[in-house]
Amino acid sequence: MDTEDFQQAEEFKQKGNDCFKHSKYQEASDFYTKAIDCHSTSPKAAPYYSNRAFCQLKLENYGLALEDSKTSIKLDPNFVKGYYREGSAYLALGKLEDARNSFKAAHKLQPKDTDINEKLKKLKQMIYEKEFLKSIEIQHTPLVIHPEDIIVEPSYNGPKLEEDNQEITAEWVLNLMNWMKDQKKLHKKYVWILIKRCNNILKQYKALIDLDYGQDEKLTVCGDIHGQYYDLLNIFSLNGNPSPSNPYLFNGDFVDRGSFSVECILTLIAWKVHNPNVIHFTRGNHESKNMNKMYGFEGEVIHKYDSKTMEFFSDFFQNLPLCYVLNKKVMVNHGGLFSNDGVTLEDIRAIDRYQEPPDTGLMTDLLWSDPVKQNGRHPSKRGISIGFGPDVAQKFLADNKLELLVRSHEMKENGYEIEADGKVITVFSAPNYCDQMGNKGAYIIFKGSDMKPDIKTFSAVEHPKVPPMAYSRNFLNLF
């Protein structure tokens, strides 16, 4: 890299750094790309790849982060940050042994670095825990919940359920929402009752559910809410509470990241138990044990309740359906489409969803895949599943006599994005994601008369000063 190219690259790098400081990660990534383009094969370009990898980690594009990290190491095998970013990407993908090997390589170069040593110590603990849990793992059997064994203290004055089968009215749910809005906990006994009753409803469903709405009926579809309880309350304030005339479908990722995930999921469960037809939900990639362990929900549940309650939530997540089809026209699922052609709605309906998401297959694609601008199928920017092009979407919809795919799974600046000539819509309902992205949220209203998407956007509202990831395990400070 000659002097002029290097100076130009450093200017782009500094602009990228400035954007990064203001949480403008995509803009920062674009500037680092310009720095790389000045001379992508010089060892001096290693920091640019590493910086871009850091942006991709922030954007949750872990596959791209891994690629950039590996390139920075290839350009400069002594560049410690390259190994650090590589280890972070592997950790985000749940590849703990690979992550430890990356940090070992960083340790070899800087053996006295206390941060690297701390990461290695935590990874050792995580690997031990993972191996221990695997050693005692048994084939899935539904957990039996016994709320009757729990004593409610006389001092508790929140919402109550005197009997397992007590009717849950709309007024009871609204009381619960207001109780939790004041950062008060629903008693564990009643949490268990709600989960138990909701499981009994969900077990009647297939992996794919057909919903049909009459000409004058409507359905609101929301995307990720990620533990942002006060933004969930705002959706109901703007669009009305769930009711037979105002039903909702929440498209996965109710938990993790935001530190009010318990409140989000309990609100949705309570409405579902009140009336199964006013709330529908699909499973997202964050409704899984690995993600909950890393991104805060497990820590939050244990902090607010205990590990047994977390077991019941994990079991509940396995009962969630994976996909809805609305009026035989619109398919709604969290991630996207499939690694191979020829998948039918009957194939989806037949998926055994009572499991943790596997590494590959139809279930994983439904939870993890993303649309891309180029035709064809491409390696996933996340490192899991695939990216599918407009032609893949159009063929799948045509083969299954559908008109539109609605999916979530990705933060969008305006809360939504329309792709594939209008055949794919991403909807994301967590505004100012993680208190730093500055994005809007969105939801979509479908009317039975035409099933055309009516997209509404909204901004974030204030919430109590509990930061995102407040209950996540400390190793996520890697990011």
Short mmCIF file of C-alpha atoms in Angstrom, two decimals:
data_model
loop_
_atom_site.label_atom_id
_atom_site.label_comp_id
_atom_site.label_asym_id
_atom_site.label_seq_id
_atom_site.Cartn_x
_atom_site.Cartn_y
_atom_site.Cartn_z
CA MET A 1 0.00 0.00 0.00
CA ASP A 2 1.64 3.26 -1.09
CA THR A 3 1.64 6.36 1.10
CA GLU A 4 -1.24 8.06 -0.71
CA ASP A 5 -3.45 4.95 -0.56
CA PHE A 6 -2.61 4.47 3.10
CA GLN A 7 -3.53 8.06 3.98
CA GLN A 8 -6.81 7.72 2.10
CA ALA A 9 -7.55 4.43 3.86
CA GLU A 10 -6.81 5.97 7.27
CA GLU A 11 -9.22 8.82 6.53
CA PHE A 12 -11.96 6.30 5.73
CA LYS A 13 -11.07 4.37 8.87
CA GLN A 14 -11.40 7.50 11.01
CA LYS A 15 -14.81 8.28 9.49
CA GLY A 16 -15.82 4.70 10.25
CA ASN A 17 -14.63 5.08 13.84
CA ASP A 18 -16.69 8.26 14.22
CA CYS A 19 -19.81 6.49 12.95
CA PHE A 20 -19.16 3.54 15.24
CA LYS A 21 -19.00 5.81 18.27
CA HIS A 22 -22.50 7.03 17.42
CA SER A 23 -23.82 3.45 16.97
CA LYS A 24 -24.14 3.91 13.20
CA TYR A 25 -22.76 0.46 12.53
CA GLN A 26 -23.81 0.02 8.91
CA GLU A 27 -22.37 3.42 7.96
CA ALA A 28 -19.19 2.57 9.86
CA SER A 29 -18.96 -0.74 8.01
CA ASP A 30 -19.32 1.08 4.69
CA PHE A 31 -16.38 3.38 5.52
CA TYR A 32 -14.23 0.43 6.60
CA THR A 33 -15.08 -1.20 3.26
CA LYS A 34 -13.80 1.93 1.49
CA ALA A 35 -10.61 1.71 3.55
CA ILE A 36 -10.25 -1.94 2.54
CA ASP A 37 -10.80 -1.07 -1.12
CA CYS A 38 -7.75 1.19 -1.06
CA HIS A 39 -5.64 -1.96 -0.87
CA SER A 40 -7.31 -5.09 0.39
CA THR A 41 -4.27 -7.40 0.33
CA SER A 42 -1.80 -5.37 2.40
CA PRO A 43 -1.03 -6.38 6.01
CA LYS A 44 -1.88 -2.76 6.88
CA ALA A 45 -5.49 -3.53 5.90
CA ALA A 46 -5.86 -6.07 8.74
CA PRO A 47 -7.29 -3.48 11.19
CA TYR A 48 -9.87 -2.39 8.62
CA TYR A 49 -11.16 -5.95 8.29
CA SER A 50 -11.13 -6.31 12.08
CA ASN A 51 -13.07 -3.07 12.54
CA ARG A 52 -15.60 -4.15 9.94
CA ALA A 53 -15.91 -7.47 11.76
CA PHE A 54 -16.76 -5.54 14.94
CA CYS A 55 -19.54 -3.73 13.04
CA GLN A 56 -20.88 -7.07 11.78
CA LEU A 57 -20.93 -8.38 15.36
CA LYS A 58 -23.00 -5.38 16.38
CA LEU A 59 -25.32 -5.96 13.41
CA GLU A 60 -25.57 -9.67 14.38
CA ASN A 61 -24.07 -10.75 11.05
CA TYR A 62 -21.83 -13.31 12.70
CA GLY A 63 -20.94 -15.18 9.51
CA LEU A 64 -19.64 -11.98 7.91
CA ALA A 65 -17.80 -11.09 11.11
CA LEU A 66 -16.06 -14.46 11.00
CA GLU A 67 -15.04 -13.95 7.36
CA ASP A 68 -13.53 -10.53 8.06
CA SER A 69 -11.75 -11.77 11.17
CA LYS A 70 -10.16 -14.63 9.27
CA THR A 71 -9.05 -12.27 6.49
CA SER A 72 -7.42 -9.90 8.99
CA ILE A 73 -5.52 -12.85 10.49
CA LYS A 74 -4.47 -14.06 7.06
CA LEU A 75 -3.10 -10.61 6.19
CA ASP A 76 -1.30 -10.26 9.53
CA PRO A 77 -0.93 -13.49 11.58
CA ASN A 78 0.37 -11.39 14.52
CA PHE A 79 -2.68 -9.11 14.67
CA VAL A 80 -4.21 -9.86 18.06
CA LYS A 81 -7.53 -8.12 17.44
CA GLY A 82 -8.16 -10.41 14.48
CA TYR A 83 -8.13 -13.45 16.77
CA TYR A 84 -10.20 -11.55 19.33
CA ARG A 85 -12.92 -10.76 16.78
CA GLU A 86 -12.78 -14.31 15.44
CA GLY A 87 -13.32 -15.67 18.94
CA SER A 88 -16.24 -13.28 19.48
CA ALA A 89 -17.90 -14.41 16.24
CA TYR A 90 -17.48 -18.08 17.10
CA LEU A 91 -18.92 -17.41 20.56
CA ALA A 92 -21.97 -15.68 19.07
CA LEU A 93 -22.50 -18.74 16.88
CA GLY A 94 -22.28 -21.01 19.92
CA LYS A 95 -19.05 -22.65 18.70
CA LEU A 96 -17.30 -22.62 22.04
CA GLU A 97 -14.28 -24.79 21.23
CA ASP A 98 -13.51 -22.71 18.15
CA ALA A 99 -13.90 -19.54 20.22
CA ARG A 100 -11.47 -20.87 22.82
CA ASN A 101 -8.92 -21.74 20.12
CA SER A 102 -9.12 -18.18 18.77
CA PHE A 103 -8.56 -16.67 22.20
CA LYS A 104 -5.72 -19.12 22.82
CA ALA A 105 -4.07 -17.77 19.67
CA ALA A 106 -4.56 -14.22 20.97
CA HIS A 107 -3.15 -15.29 24.35
CA LYS A 108 -0.05 -16.69 22.68
CA LEU A 109 0.65 -13.26 21.21
CA GLN A 110 -0.26 -11.33 24.37
CA PRO A 111 0.00 -13.74 27.32
CA LYS A 112 -0.33 -11.02 29.97
CA ASP A 113 -3.52 -9.46 28.60
CA THR A 114 -5.99 -9.70 31.49
CA ASP A 115 -9.05 -9.38 29.25
CA ILE A 116 -8.00 -12.29 27.02
CA ASN A 117 -7.18 -14.39 30.07
CA GLU A 118 -10.61 -13.65 31.53
CA LYS A 119 -12.31 -14.69 28.28
CA LEU A 120 -10.41 -17.98 28.28
CA LYS A 121 -11.43 -18.65 31.87
CA LYS A 122 -15.10 -18.00 31.07
CA LEU A 123 -15.00 -20.11 27.92
CA LYS A 124 -13.53 -23.00 29.89
CA GLN A 125 -16.44 -22.74 32.32
CA MET A 126 -19.00 -22.55 29.50
CA ILE A 127 -17.56 -25.61 27.75
CA TYR A 128 -17.66 -27.55 31.01
CA GLU A 129 -21.28 -26.57 31.59
CA LYS A 130 -22.23 -27.50 28.03
CA GLU A 131 -20.56 -30.91 28.28
CA PHE A 132 -22.21 -31.54 31.65
CA LEU A 133 -25.67 -30.70 30.33
CA LYS A 134 -25.09 -32.91 27.30
CA SER A 135 -24.08 -35.81 29.54
CA ILE A 136 -27.40 -35.68 31.40
CA GLU A 137 -29.55 -34.85 28.38
CA ILE A 138 -32.51 -37.14 27.79
CA GLN A 139 -35.02 -37.37 24.98
CA HIS A 140 -37.58 -34.57 25.14
CA THR A 141 -40.54 -35.27 27.34
CA PRO A 142 -42.95 -32.49 28.28
CA LEU A 143 -42.25 -31.11 31.74
CA VAL A 144 -44.96 -31.54 34.33
CA ILE A 145 -45.76 -28.26 36.09
CA HIS A 146 -47.19 -28.38 39.61
CA PRO A 147 -48.16 -24.80 40.59
CA GLU A 148 -50.29 -26.17 43.40
CA ASP A 149 -47.08 -26.91 45.31
CA ILE A 150 -46.19 -23.21 45.57
CA ILE A 151 -47.29 -21.14 48.54
CA VAL A 152 -48.28 -17.51 47.92
CA GLU A 153 -47.09 -15.22 50.69
CA PRO A 154 -49.85 -13.16 52.42
CA SER A 155 -47.87 -10.00 51.59
CA TYR A 156 -48.35 -10.53 47.82
CA ASN A 157 -51.02 -8.13 46.55
CA GLY A 158 -50.68 -8.47 42.79
CA PRO A 159 -52.87 -10.29 40.23
CA LYS A 160 -54.00 -13.69 41.49
CA LEU A 161 -55.46 -16.91 40.13
CA GLU A 162 -57.28 -18.68 42.92
CA GLU A 163 -57.64 -21.87 40.88
CA ASP A 164 -55.85 -23.44 37.91
CA ASN A 165 -59.00 -23.18 35.81
CA GLN A 166 -60.09 -19.70 36.89
CA GLU A 167 -61.28 -17.64 33.93
CA ILE A 168 -58.75 -15.09 32.82
CA THR A 169 -60.65 -12.01 31.72
CA ALA A 170 -59.40 -9.11 29.63
CA GLU A 171 -59.56 -7.01 32.80
CA TRP A 172 -57.27 -9.49 34.57
CA VAL A 173 -54.71 -9.24 31.74
CA LEU A 174 -54.85 -5.44 31.73
CA ASN A 175 -54.32 -5.48 35.49
CA LEU A 176 -51.30 -7.73 34.98
CA MET A 177 -49.87 -5.40 32.32
CA ASN A 178 -50.20 -2.39 34.62
CA TRP A 179 -48.73 -4.34 37.55
CA MET A 180 -45.66 -5.26 35.53
CA LYS A 181 -45.43 -1.76 34.05
CA ASP A 182 -44.58 -0.63 37.58
CA GLN A 183 -41.73 -3.20 37.62
CA LYS A 184 -43.62 -5.52 39.94
CA LYS A 185 -43.45 -9.29 39.50
CA LEU A 186 -46.33 -11.65 38.97
CA HIS A 187 -46.05 -14.34 41.64
CA LYS A 188 -44.23 -17.47 40.49
CA LYS A 189 -47.27 -19.65 41.20
CA TYR A 190 -49.31 -17.72 38.66
CA VAL A 191 -46.48 -17.67 36.14
CA TRP A 192 -46.47 -21.46 36.27
CA ILE A 193 -50.25 -21.60 35.90
CA LEU A 194 -50.13 -19.35 32.83
CA ILE A 195 -47.38 -21.39 31.16
CA LYS A 196 -49.19 -24.65 31.90
CA ARG A 197 -52.47 -23.40 30.49
CA CYS A 198 -50.87 -21.89 27.41
CA ASN A 199 -48.99 -25.13 26.71
CA ASN A 200 -52.30 -26.99 26.76
CA ILE A 201 -53.52 -24.68 24.00
CA LEU A 202 -50.37 -24.83 21.88
CA LYS A 203 -50.11 -28.63 21.99
CA GLN A 204 -53.25 -28.81 19.88
CA TYR A 205 -51.52 -27.02 16.99
CA LYS A 206 -49.42 -28.23 14.08
CA ALA A 207 -46.12 -26.57 13.16
CA LEU A 208 -48.03 -24.60 10.50
CA ILE A 209 -51.39 -23.01 11.26
CA ASP A 210 -53.96 -21.73 8.77
CA LEU A 211 -55.93 -18.64 9.76
CA ASP A 212 -58.86 -17.31 7.76
CA TYR A 213 -60.44 -13.90 8.20
CA GLY A 214 -63.70 -12.62 6.81
CA GLN A 215 -64.07 -9.58 4.61
CA ASP A 216 -64.57 -7.15 7.49
CA GLU A 217 -62.04 -8.78 9.85
CA LYS A 218 -58.40 -7.86 10.38
CA LEU A 219 -55.12 -9.13 11.86
CA THR A 220 -52.08 -7.15 13.01
CA VAL A 221 -48.67 -8.77 12.46
CA CYS A 222 -45.76 -7.63 14.65
CA GLY A 223 -42.10 -8.53 14.35
CA ASP A 224 -39.37 -8.88 16.98
CA ILE A 225 -40.06 -7.11 20.29
CA HIS A 226 -36.93 -8.43 22.07
CA GLY A 227 -37.87 -7.73 25.65
CA GLN A 228 -38.84 -4.09 25.01
CA TYR A 229 -41.95 -4.22 27.18
CA TYR A 230 -42.73 -0.52 27.17
CA ASP A 231 -42.65 -0.47 23.36
CA LEU A 232 -45.02 -3.47 23.39
CA LEU A 233 -47.39 -1.49 25.59
CA ASN A 234 -47.08 1.37 23.12
CA ILE A 235 -48.11 -0.91 20.23
CA PHE A 236 -51.27 -1.77 22.15
CA SER A 237 -51.81 1.91 22.93
CA LEU A 238 -51.49 2.88 19.27
CA ASN A 239 -53.34 -0.06 17.72
CA GLY A 240 -55.65 -1.24 20.48
CA ASN A 241 -55.44 -4.10 22.96
CA PRO A 242 -55.91 -7.67 21.69
CA SER A 243 -59.56 -8.63 21.31
CA PRO A 244 -61.73 -10.82 19.04
CA SER A 245 -62.07 -7.85 16.67
CA ASN A 246 -58.40 -6.85 17.00
CA PRO A 247 -56.23 -10.00 16.98
CA TYR A 248 -52.42 -10.01 16.78
CA LEU A 249 -49.72 -12.32 15.43
CA PHE A 250 -46.28 -11.82 17.00
CA ASN A 251 -43.62 -13.25 14.73
CA GLY A 252 -40.95 -14.56 17.11
CA ASP A 253 -38.11 -13.10 19.20
CA PHE A 254 -40.22 -11.92 22.11
CA VAL A 255 -37.26 -12.29 24.49
CA ASP A 256 -33.51 -11.62 24.83
CA ARG A 257 -31.58 -8.37 24.42
CA GLY A 258 -34.15 -6.15 26.15
CA SER A 259 -34.29 -6.54 29.93
CA PHE A 260 -38.08 -6.78 30.22
CA SER A 261 -38.43 -10.05 28.36
CA VAL A 262 -40.33 -11.74 31.20
CA GLU A 263 -42.95 -9.00 31.07
CA CYS A 264 -43.25 -9.30 27.27
CA ILE A 265 -43.73 -13.04 27.15
CA LEU A 266 -46.08 -13.14 30.16
CA THR A 267 -48.28 -10.47 28.57
CA LEU A 268 -48.58 -12.47 25.34
CA ILE A 269 -49.18 -15.73 27.20
CA ALA A 270 -51.88 -14.14 29.37
CA TRP A 271 -53.76 -12.80 26.34
CA LYS A 272 -53.47 -16.23 24.69
CA VAL A 273 -54.93 -17.96 27.74
CA HIS A 274 -57.68 -15.33 27.96
CA ASN A 275 -58.71 -16.08 24.38
CA PRO A 276 -56.60 -18.22 21.98
CA ASN A 277 -57.95 -16.27 19.02
CA VAL A 278 -56.72 -12.83 20.07
CA ILE A 279 -53.00 -13.65 20.17
CA HIS A 280 -51.01 -15.87 17.84
CA PHE A 281 -47.26 -16.31 17.90
CA THR A 282 -44.49 -18.09 16.04
CA ARG A 283 -41.19 -19.26 17.40
CA GLY A 284 -38.14 -17.14 16.62
CA ASN A 285 -34.47 -18.06 16.68
CA HIS A 286 -34.23 -16.46 20.15
CA GLU A 287 -36.81 -18.83 21.59
CA SER A 288 -34.08 -21.39 22.23
CA LYS A 289 -31.86 -22.44 25.12
CA ASN A 290 -28.55 -21.42 23.56
CA MET A 291 -29.72 -17.94 22.63
CA ASN A 292 -31.44 -17.42 25.99
CA LYS A 293 -28.26 -18.38 27.81
CA MET A 294 -26.22 -15.84 25.86
CA TYR A 295 -28.56 -12.92 25.30
CA GLY A 296 -30.16 -12.38 28.65
CA PHE A 297 -33.49 -14.18 29.00
CA GLU A 298 -32.17 -17.05 31.10
CA GLY A 299 -30.38 -14.64 33.41
CA GLU A 300 -33.48 -12.46 33.67
CA VAL A 301 -35.77 -15.38 34.54
CA ILE A 302 -33.36 -16.70 37.16
CA HIS A 303 -32.98 -13.20 38.61
CA LYS A 304 -36.73 -12.61 38.77
CA TYR A 305 -37.77 -16.21 39.54
CA ASP A 306 -35.53 -19.30 39.42
CA SER A 307 -33.97 -21.95 37.17
CA LYS A 308 -37.04 -24.23 37.36
CA THR A 309 -39.19 -21.45 35.90
CA MET A 310 -36.64 -21.11 33.11
CA GLU A 311 -37.04 -24.82 32.36
CA PHE A 312 -40.78 -24.27 31.96
CA PHE A 313 -40.22 -21.32 29.60
CA SER A 314 -37.82 -23.42 27.49
CA ASP A 315 -40.40 -26.18 27.27
CA PHE A 316 -43.06 -23.62 26.35
CA PHE A 317 -40.89 -22.35 23.48
CA GLN A 318 -40.78 -25.85 22.01
CA ASN A 319 -44.58 -25.82 21.82
CA LEU A 320 -44.70 -22.67 19.71
CA PRO A 321 -45.80 -23.08 16.07
CA LEU A 322 -43.28 -22.19 13.37
CA CYS A 323 -45.45 -20.68 10.66
CA TYR A 324 -48.87 -19.25 9.79
CA VAL A 325 -50.71 -18.95 6.49
CA LEU A 326 -53.31 -16.18 6.35
CA ASN A 327 -56.32 -16.53 4.05
CA LYS A 328 -54.31 -18.92 1.86
CA LYS A 329 -52.34 -15.91 0.61
CA VAL A 330 -49.76 -14.70 3.14
CA MET A 331 -47.16 -16.86 4.90
CA VAL A 332 -45.71 -15.54 8.16
CA ASN A 333 -42.63 -17.01 9.81
CA HIS A 334 -39.70 -15.57 11.71
CA GLY A 335 -36.69 -16.09 9.43
CA GLY A 336 -37.42 -16.98 5.85
CA LEU A 337 -37.19 -19.68 3.21
CA PHE A 338 -35.33 -22.86 2.57
CA SER A 339 -31.98 -24.24 1.53
CA ASN A 340 -33.61 -26.34 -1.21
CA ASP A 341 -36.46 -25.99 -3.69
CA GLY A 342 -39.57 -28.13 -3.51
CA VAL A 343 -40.62 -27.45 0.09
CA THR A 344 -44.41 -27.53 0.47
CA LEU A 345 -46.74 -26.26 3.16
CA GLU A 346 -47.42 -29.87 4.10
CA ASP A 347 -43.68 -30.38 4.66
CA ILE A 348 -43.73 -27.46 7.09
CA ARG A 349 -46.87 -28.71 8.80
CA ALA A 350 -45.19 -32.06 9.44
CA ILE A 351 -42.06 -30.66 11.17
CA ASP A 352 -41.41 -32.06 14.64
CA ARG A 353 -41.02 -28.75 16.46
CA TYR A 354 -40.61 -30.20 19.97
CA GLN A 355 -36.85 -29.76 20.00
CA GLU A 356 -34.10 -27.21 20.14
CA PRO A 357 -33.33 -25.84 16.65
CA PRO A 358 -30.89 -28.18 14.87
CA ASP A 359 -27.86 -26.99 12.86
CA THR A 360 -29.62 -27.46 9.51
CA GLY A 361 -33.00 -28.36 8.04
CA LEU A 362 -36.44 -26.89 7.50
CA MET A 363 -36.93 -25.75 11.08
CA THR A 364 -33.59 -23.96 11.14
CA ASP A 365 -34.29 -22.23 7.84
CA LEU A 366 -37.70 -21.05 9.10
CA LEU A 367 -36.03 -19.47 12.13
CA TRP A 368 -32.72 -18.21 10.71
CA SER A 369 -32.64 -17.49 6.95
CA ASP A 370 -32.64 -13.98 5.44
CA PRO A 371 -33.54 -12.47 2.07
CA VAL A 372 -30.72 -11.08 -0.08
CA LYS A 373 -30.80 -8.85 -3.15
CA GLN A 374 -29.09 -11.31 -5.52
CA ASN A 375 -30.94 -14.21 -7.13
CA GLY A 376 -30.12 -17.70 -5.95
CA ARG A 377 -29.04 -19.03 -2.57
CA HIS A 378 -26.01 -17.69 -0.74
CA PRO A 379 -24.04 -18.38 2.45
CA SER A 380 -25.72 -16.74 5.41
CA LYS A 381 -24.30 -13.50 6.74
CA ARG A 382 -25.17 -14.91 10.18
CA GLY A 383 -23.27 -18.17 9.72
CA ILE A 384 -26.47 -20.22 10.06
CA SER A 385 -28.91 -21.28 7.31
CA ILE A 386 -28.82 -19.29 4.03
CA GLY A 387 -29.56 -16.04 2.26
CA PHE A 388 -32.32 -16.50 -0.33
CA GLY A 389 -32.76 -14.33 -3.42
CA PRO A 390 -35.89 -12.81 -4.99
CA ASP A 391 -36.16 -15.69 -7.45
CA VAL A 392 -36.18 -18.23 -4.61
CA ALA A 393 -38.97 -16.32 -2.85
CA GLN A 394 -41.04 -15.94 -6.00
CA LYS A 395 -40.71 -19.62 -6.88
CA PHE A 396 -41.66 -20.81 -3.39
CA LEU A 397 -44.72 -18.55 -3.29
CA ALA A 398 -45.83 -19.57 -6.78
CA ASP A 399 -45.33 -23.29 -6.07
CA ASN A 400 -47.46 -23.02 -2.93
CA LYS A 401 -50.08 -20.68 -4.45
CA LEU A 402 -49.20 -17.86 -2.06
CA GLU A 403 -48.81 -14.14 -2.70
CA LEU A 404 -46.57 -12.80 0.06
CA LEU A 405 -44.00 -13.78 2.67
CA VAL A 406 -43.90 -11.74 5.87
CA ARG A 407 -40.87 -12.34 8.03
CA SER A 408 -38.98 -10.53 10.80
CA HIS A 409 -35.54 -11.41 12.25
CA GLU A 410 -33.72 -8.24 11.11
CA MET A 411 -33.61 -4.71 12.45
CA LYS A 412 -34.69 -2.23 9.76
CA GLU A 413 -34.16 1.53 9.98
CA ASN A 414 -37.80 2.28 9.19
CA GLY A 415 -39.13 -0.78 11.01
CA TYR A 416 -39.78 -2.64 7.76
CA GLU A 417 -38.42 -3.35 4.30
CA ILE A 418 -40.15 -4.54 1.12
CA GLU A 419 -38.10 -6.77 -1.21
CA ALA A 420 -38.39 -9.23 -4.09
CA ASP A 421 -40.72 -6.99 -6.12
CA GLY A 422 -43.13 -6.74 -3.21
CA LYS A 423 -43.19 -10.47 -2.49
CA VAL A 424 -41.20 -10.32 0.79
CA ILE A 425 -41.75 -7.92 3.69
CA THR A 426 -39.57 -7.74 6.79
CA VAL A 427 -41.31 -6.28 9.85
CA PHE A 428 -39.42 -5.39 13.04
CA SER A 429 -41.23 -4.06 16.10
CA ALA A 430 -38.42 -3.10 18.51
CA PRO A 431 -37.75 0.63 17.94
CA ASN A 432 -34.38 2.05 18.98
CA TYR A 433 -33.21 -1.54 19.23
CA CYS A 434 -31.04 -2.15 22.28
CA ASP A 435 -31.37 1.55 23.17
CA GLN A 436 -28.83 2.47 20.54
CA MET A 437 -29.85 1.79 16.93
CA GLY A 438 -32.24 4.73 16.46
CA ASN A 439 -34.57 2.71 14.21
CA LYS A 440 -38.34 2.92 14.08
CA GLY A 441 -40.62 -0.02 14.81
CA ALA A 442 -43.44 -1.22 12.58
CA TYR A 443 -46.46 -3.50 12.43
CA ILE A 444 -48.66 -4.59 9.53
CA ILE A 445 -52.45 -4.66 9.43
CA PHE A 446 -54.10 -7.13 7.06
CA LYS A 447 -57.81 -6.90 6.26
CA GLY A 448 -59.63 -10.03 5.20
CA SER A 449 -61.17 -8.26 2.21
CA ASP A 450 -57.91 -8.02 0.24
CA MET A 451 -55.00 -9.12 2.53
CA LYS A 452 -52.94 -6.16 1.35
CA PRO A 453 -50.29 -5.00 3.85
CA ASP A 454 -51.02 -1.72 5.62
CA ILE A 455 -47.74 -0.84 7.33
CA LYS A 456 -47.67 1.44 10.38
CA THR A 457 -44.45 2.78 11.91
CA PHE A 458 -43.80 4.13 15.41
CA SER A 459 -40.97 5.45 17.55
CA ALA A 460 -39.52 4.21 20.83
CA VAL A 461 -40.89 5.31 24.19
CA GLU A 462 -39.12 5.81 27.49
CA HIS A 463 -38.54 2.86 29.79
CA PRO A 464 -37.10 2.39 33.29
CA LYS A 465 -33.33 2.77 33.43
CA VAL A 466 -32.52 -0.90 33.13
CA PRO A 467 -30.16 -1.27 30.15
CA PRO A 468 -30.42 -3.99 27.50
CA MET A 469 -28.56 -7.19 28.33
CA ALA A 470 -28.65 -6.32 32.04
CA TYR A 471 -29.06 -10.01 32.92
CA SER A 472 -26.78 -11.53 30.29
CA ARG A 473 -23.70 -13.38 31.36
CA ASN A 474 -20.58 -11.24 31.48
CA PHE A 475 -18.84 -12.95 28.57
CA LEU A 476 -21.12 -11.02 26.21
CA ASN A 477 -19.01 -8.00 27.06
CA LEU A 478 -16.88 -9.47 24.30
CA PHE A 479 -19.06 -7.36 22.06
#
